[in-house]
């Protein structure tokens, strides 16, 4: 594979063809935030929090570092006033869905995002797609998917599949940057078996 020489935040970087900017940045210790990326999944480009500025042949543009491939002589900036503004706005929109997400709150602090800029939405999902893609691509179970469009878009478990596959898995729970996933699963469980006497005990001292 041929070597690609580029610059990231002023550092000379030797990358290989096919690498993304994000991968190249990590080789030299430059950190770029991500929310919809997972090492077992192909990049998806949903959250755009990894936005960086690239300059190639005199033209500047903002691209998603997790998707954009390295190019010869590319000049990349991962942190600037403009990028901070973009990340701040993205975070403020996501926080309207998931105000209690620790991951989002930590990024909000880093980029000066206002936790209450936008009116709160009922859906806690930020549409990163991690759960849906992990379930389909890694677990090959397809137990959940997106429903609705636009602001109402959210994930939903498919009861028949979830009843069979999810109880012993739940690997997607820890991938979710918000509390959406666990809540959706609990809901589908409750709807599927409202008076399920076979459910495992909750483990606390209540009478359930
Ligand atoms: S439920 Fe969580 S993991 Fe799934 S798409 Fe929404 S935010 Fe991402
Ligand atoms: S991490 Fe690149 S778009 Fe989400």
Short mmCIF file of C-alpha atoms and ligand atoms in Angstrom, two decimals:
data_model
loop_
_atom_site.label_atom_id
_atom_site.label_comp_id
_atom_site.label_asym_id
_atom_site.label_seq_id
_atom_site.Cartn_x
_atom_site.Cartn_y
_atom_site.Cartn_z
CA UNK A 1 0.00 0.00 0.00
CA UNK A 2 1.31 3.41 -0.90
CA UNK A 3 2.26 5.97 1.70
CA UNK A 4 0.29 9.18 1.97
CA UNK A 5 1.93 12.23 3.50
CA UNK A 6 -0.36 14.78 5.05
CA UNK A 7 -0.45 17.32 7.84
CA UNK A 8 -2.78 17.20 10.81
CA UNK A 9 -2.80 20.16 13.20
CA UNK A 10 0.66 21.10 11.98
CA UNK A 11 2.09 17.59 12.47
CA UNK A 12 3.53 15.68 9.52
CA UNK A 13 1.74 12.36 9.28
CA UNK A 14 2.62 9.29 7.25
CA UNK A 15 -0.57 7.35 6.55
CA UNK A 16 -1.45 4.51 4.23
CA UNK A 17 -3.88 4.61 1.37
CA UNK A 18 -7.42 3.79 2.47
CA UNK A 19 -7.03 5.21 5.99
CA UNK A 20 -9.50 7.82 7.14
CA UNK A 21 -8.41 11.16 8.57
CA UNK A 22 -9.57 9.96 11.98
CA UNK A 23 -7.38 6.86 11.81
CA UNK A 24 -4.41 8.89 10.63
CA UNK A 25 -4.94 11.44 13.42
CA UNK A 26 -4.95 8.71 16.04
CA UNK A 27 -1.55 7.45 14.88
CA UNK A 28 -0.02 10.75 15.98
CA UNK A 29 -2.08 11.17 19.14
CA UNK A 30 -4.49 13.78 17.80
CA UNK A 31 -7.90 13.18 19.32
CA UNK A 32 -11.11 13.88 17.40
CA UNK A 33 -14.47 13.36 19.12
CA UNK A 34 -16.82 10.64 17.79
CA UNK A 35 -20.30 9.50 18.72
CA UNK A 36 -21.46 7.13 16.00
CA UNK A 37 -18.26 5.17 15.49
CA UNK A 38 -17.48 1.64 16.71
CA UNK A 39 -14.43 -0.46 15.90
CA UNK A 40 -16.54 -3.42 14.78
CA UNK A 41 -18.69 -1.35 12.43
CA UNK A 42 -18.09 0.53 9.21
CA UNK A 43 -18.11 4.32 9.65
CA UNK A 44 -21.60 5.69 9.24
CA UNK A 45 -21.25 9.47 9.27
CA UNK A 46 -24.39 10.15 11.29
CA UNK A 47 -23.34 12.44 14.14
CA UNK A 48 -20.85 14.77 12.36
CA UNK A 49 -19.20 15.54 15.71
CA UNK A 50 -15.93 14.41 14.09
CA UNK A 51 -16.07 17.29 11.60
CA UNK A 52 -12.65 18.66 10.64
CA UNK A 53 -11.45 21.22 8.11
CA UNK A 54 -9.45 20.03 5.15
CA UNK A 55 -7.48 22.05 2.64
CA UNK A 56 -6.58 20.47 -0.65
CA UNK A 57 -5.32 22.27 -3.78
CA UNK A 58 -6.28 25.62 -2.26
CA UNK A 59 -9.86 24.63 -1.45
CA UNK A 60 -11.14 24.37 2.12
CA UNK A 61 -14.07 22.29 3.26
CA UNK A 62 -15.51 20.69 6.37
CA UNK A 63 -15.71 16.89 6.25
CA UNK A 64 -16.43 13.98 8.59
CA UNK A 65 -13.05 12.65 9.73
CA UNK A 66 -14.43 9.15 10.29
CA UNK A 67 -15.35 8.84 6.61
CA UNK A 68 -12.97 11.07 4.67
CA UNK A 69 -9.96 9.21 3.24
CA UNK A 70 -6.44 10.59 3.58
CA UNK A 71 -5.03 12.30 0.50
CA UNK A 72 -1.54 13.27 -0.52
CA UNK A 73 -0.57 16.71 0.91
CA UNK A 74 -3.92 17.23 2.61
CA UNK A 75 -3.82 19.84 5.37
CA UNK A 76 -6.20 18.99 8.20
CA UNK A 77 -7.29 21.15 11.12
CA UNK A 78 -9.14 19.36 13.89
CA UNK A 79 -9.78 22.28 16.19
CA UNK A 80 -10.69 25.89 15.29
CA UNK A 81 -13.30 28.48 16.17
CA UNK A 82 -15.41 27.36 13.24
CA UNK A 83 -15.19 23.66 14.18
CA UNK A 84 -15.91 24.37 17.81
CA UNK A 85 -19.03 26.31 16.72
CA UNK A 86 -20.19 23.39 14.56
CA UNK A 87 -19.63 20.87 17.36
CA UNK A 88 -21.32 23.18 19.87
CA UNK A 89 -24.46 23.47 17.70
CA UNK A 90 -24.58 19.74 17.02
CA UNK A 91 -24.28 19.00 20.72
CA UNK A 92 -27.02 21.50 21.62
CA UNK A 93 -29.37 19.75 19.19
CA UNK A 94 -28.47 16.32 20.55
CA UNK A 95 -28.86 17.52 24.14
CA UNK A 96 -32.46 18.43 23.34
CA UNK A 97 -32.99 14.68 22.95
CA UNK A 98 -30.70 13.40 25.67
CA UNK A 99 -30.05 16.08 28.33
CA UNK A 100 -28.82 13.53 30.87
CA UNK A 101 -26.31 11.76 28.66
CA UNK A 102 -22.95 11.83 30.45
CA UNK A 103 -21.10 11.50 27.14
CA UNK A 104 -22.91 14.49 25.66
CA UNK A 105 -22.53 16.56 28.83
CA UNK A 106 -18.76 15.97 28.85
CA UNK A 107 -18.51 17.08 25.22
CA UNK A 108 -20.80 20.03 25.94
CA UNK A 109 -18.38 21.22 28.58
CA UNK A 110 -15.46 20.86 26.19
CA UNK A 111 -17.18 22.85 23.43
CA UNK A 112 -19.16 25.32 25.55
CA UNK A 113 -22.55 23.97 24.47
CA UNK A 114 -25.65 25.31 26.21
CA UNK A 115 -27.49 22.33 27.74
CA UNK A 116 -30.84 24.10 27.42
CA UNK A 117 -30.59 25.92 24.09
CA UNK A 118 -33.36 23.94 22.40
CA UNK A 119 -36.72 22.74 23.59
CA UNK A 120 -36.53 19.15 24.84
CA UNK A 121 -37.80 16.31 22.65
CA UNK A 122 -39.64 13.28 23.94
CA UNK A 123 -37.29 10.91 22.11
CA UNK A 124 -33.97 10.27 23.82
CA UNK A 125 -32.39 8.88 20.67
CA UNK A 126 -29.74 10.92 18.85
CA UNK A 127 -29.89 8.64 15.79
CA UNK A 128 -26.29 7.52 15.97
CA UNK A 129 -27.39 4.13 14.65
CA UNK A 130 -24.90 2.21 16.78
CA UNK A 131 -27.48 -0.15 18.26
CA UNK A 132 -29.25 -0.90 14.99
CA UNK A 133 -26.03 -1.47 13.07
CA UNK A 134 -24.39 -3.52 15.84
CA UNK A 135 -27.42 -5.77 16.13
CA UNK A 136 -27.59 -6.26 12.36
CA UNK A 137 -23.91 -6.37 11.42
CA UNK A 138 -22.23 -7.95 14.45
CA UNK A 139 -24.99 -10.02 16.07
CA UNK A 140 -26.88 -10.69 12.81
CA UNK A 141 -30.09 -10.52 14.84
CA UNK A 142 -31.89 -7.44 13.43
CA UNK A 143 -33.84 -7.13 16.65
CA UNK A 144 -34.29 -3.38 16.38
CA UNK A 145 -34.60 -0.68 13.76
CA UNK A 146 -35.57 2.93 13.21
CA UNK A 147 -39.19 3.98 13.01
CA UNK A 148 -40.71 7.33 11.93
CA UNK A 149 -38.90 10.15 10.15
CA UNK A 150 -37.43 13.57 10.96
CA UNK A 151 -37.67 14.74 14.57
CA UNK A 152 -39.89 11.76 15.42
CA UNK A 153 -37.37 9.19 14.23
CA UNK A 154 -36.38 6.75 16.96
CA UNK A 155 -35.46 3.15 17.49
CA UNK A 156 -37.84 0.36 18.25
CA UNK A 157 -37.30 -3.28 19.14
CA UNK A 158 -39.11 -5.87 17.04
CA UNK A 159 -41.01 -7.75 19.76
CA UNK A 160 -40.90 -11.23 18.21
CA UNK A 161 -37.14 -11.10 17.63
CA UNK A 162 -36.34 -9.22 20.82
CA UNK A 163 -38.21 -11.77 22.94
CA UNK A 164 -36.03 -14.51 21.52
CA UNK A 165 -32.63 -12.82 21.13
CA UNK A 166 -32.22 -9.83 23.44
CA UNK A 167 -32.54 -11.11 26.98
CA UNK A 168 -29.21 -12.96 26.85
CA UNK A 169 -27.43 -10.34 24.76
CA UNK A 170 -28.06 -6.67 25.54
CA UNK A 171 -24.62 -5.87 24.11
CA UNK A 172 -26.06 -2.81 22.42
CA UNK A 173 -27.02 -1.17 25.73
CA UNK A 174 -23.53 0.02 26.55
CA UNK A 175 -23.01 1.40 23.04
CA UNK A 176 -25.81 3.93 23.34
CA UNK A 177 -24.63 7.48 24.10
CA UNK A 178 -28.04 8.22 25.70
CA UNK A 179 -30.48 6.31 27.84
CA UNK A 180 -32.76 5.59 24.87
CA UNK A 181 -31.90 2.02 24.26
CA UNK A 182 -32.40 0.49 27.66
CA UNK A 183 -35.63 2.43 28.10
CA UNK A 184 -36.95 1.18 24.75
CA UNK A 185 -36.08 -2.39 25.65
CA UNK A 186 -37.72 -2.17 29.05
CA UNK A 187 -40.83 -0.81 27.35
CA UNK A 188 -41.01 -3.59 24.80
CA UNK A 189 -40.50 -6.14 27.57
CA UNK A 190 -43.35 -4.64 29.55
CA UNK A 191 -45.65 -4.54 26.53
CA UNK A 192 -44.77 -8.08 25.55
CA UNK A 193 -45.48 -9.54 28.97
CA UNK A 194 -47.42 -7.15 31.24
CA UNK A 195 -48.06 -9.77 33.87
CA UNK A 196 -45.13 -12.05 33.22
CA UNK A 197 -44.67 -14.15 36.30
CA UNK A 198 -41.62 -15.86 34.77
CA UNK A 199 -39.58 -12.66 34.58
CA UNK A 200 -36.36 -12.71 36.58
CA UNK A 201 -36.63 -11.05 39.95
CA UNK A 202 -35.39 -7.51 40.12
CA UNK A 203 -32.86 -8.24 42.88
CA UNK A 204 -33.84 -5.44 45.26
CA UNK A 205 -35.90 -5.80 48.41
CA UNK A 206 -39.17 -4.66 46.90
CA UNK A 207 -42.04 -7.13 46.54
CA UNK A 208 -41.86 -7.45 42.75
S1 LIG B 1 -30.97 4.28 20.78
FE1 LIG B 1 -28.92 4.99 21.38
S2 LIG B 1 -27.48 3.70 20.25
FE2 LIG B 1 -29.48 3.48 19.26
S3 LIG B 1 -29.51 5.00 17.61
FE3 LIG B 1 -30.46 5.97 19.38
S4 LIG B 1 -28.79 7.02 20.44
FE4 LIG B 1 -27.83 5.56 19.02
S1 LIG B 2 -18.08 9.88 14.33
FE1 LIG B 2 -17.93 10.69 12.32
S2 LIG B 2 -19.94 11.20 11.82
FE2 LIG B 2 -20.13 10.31 13.81
#
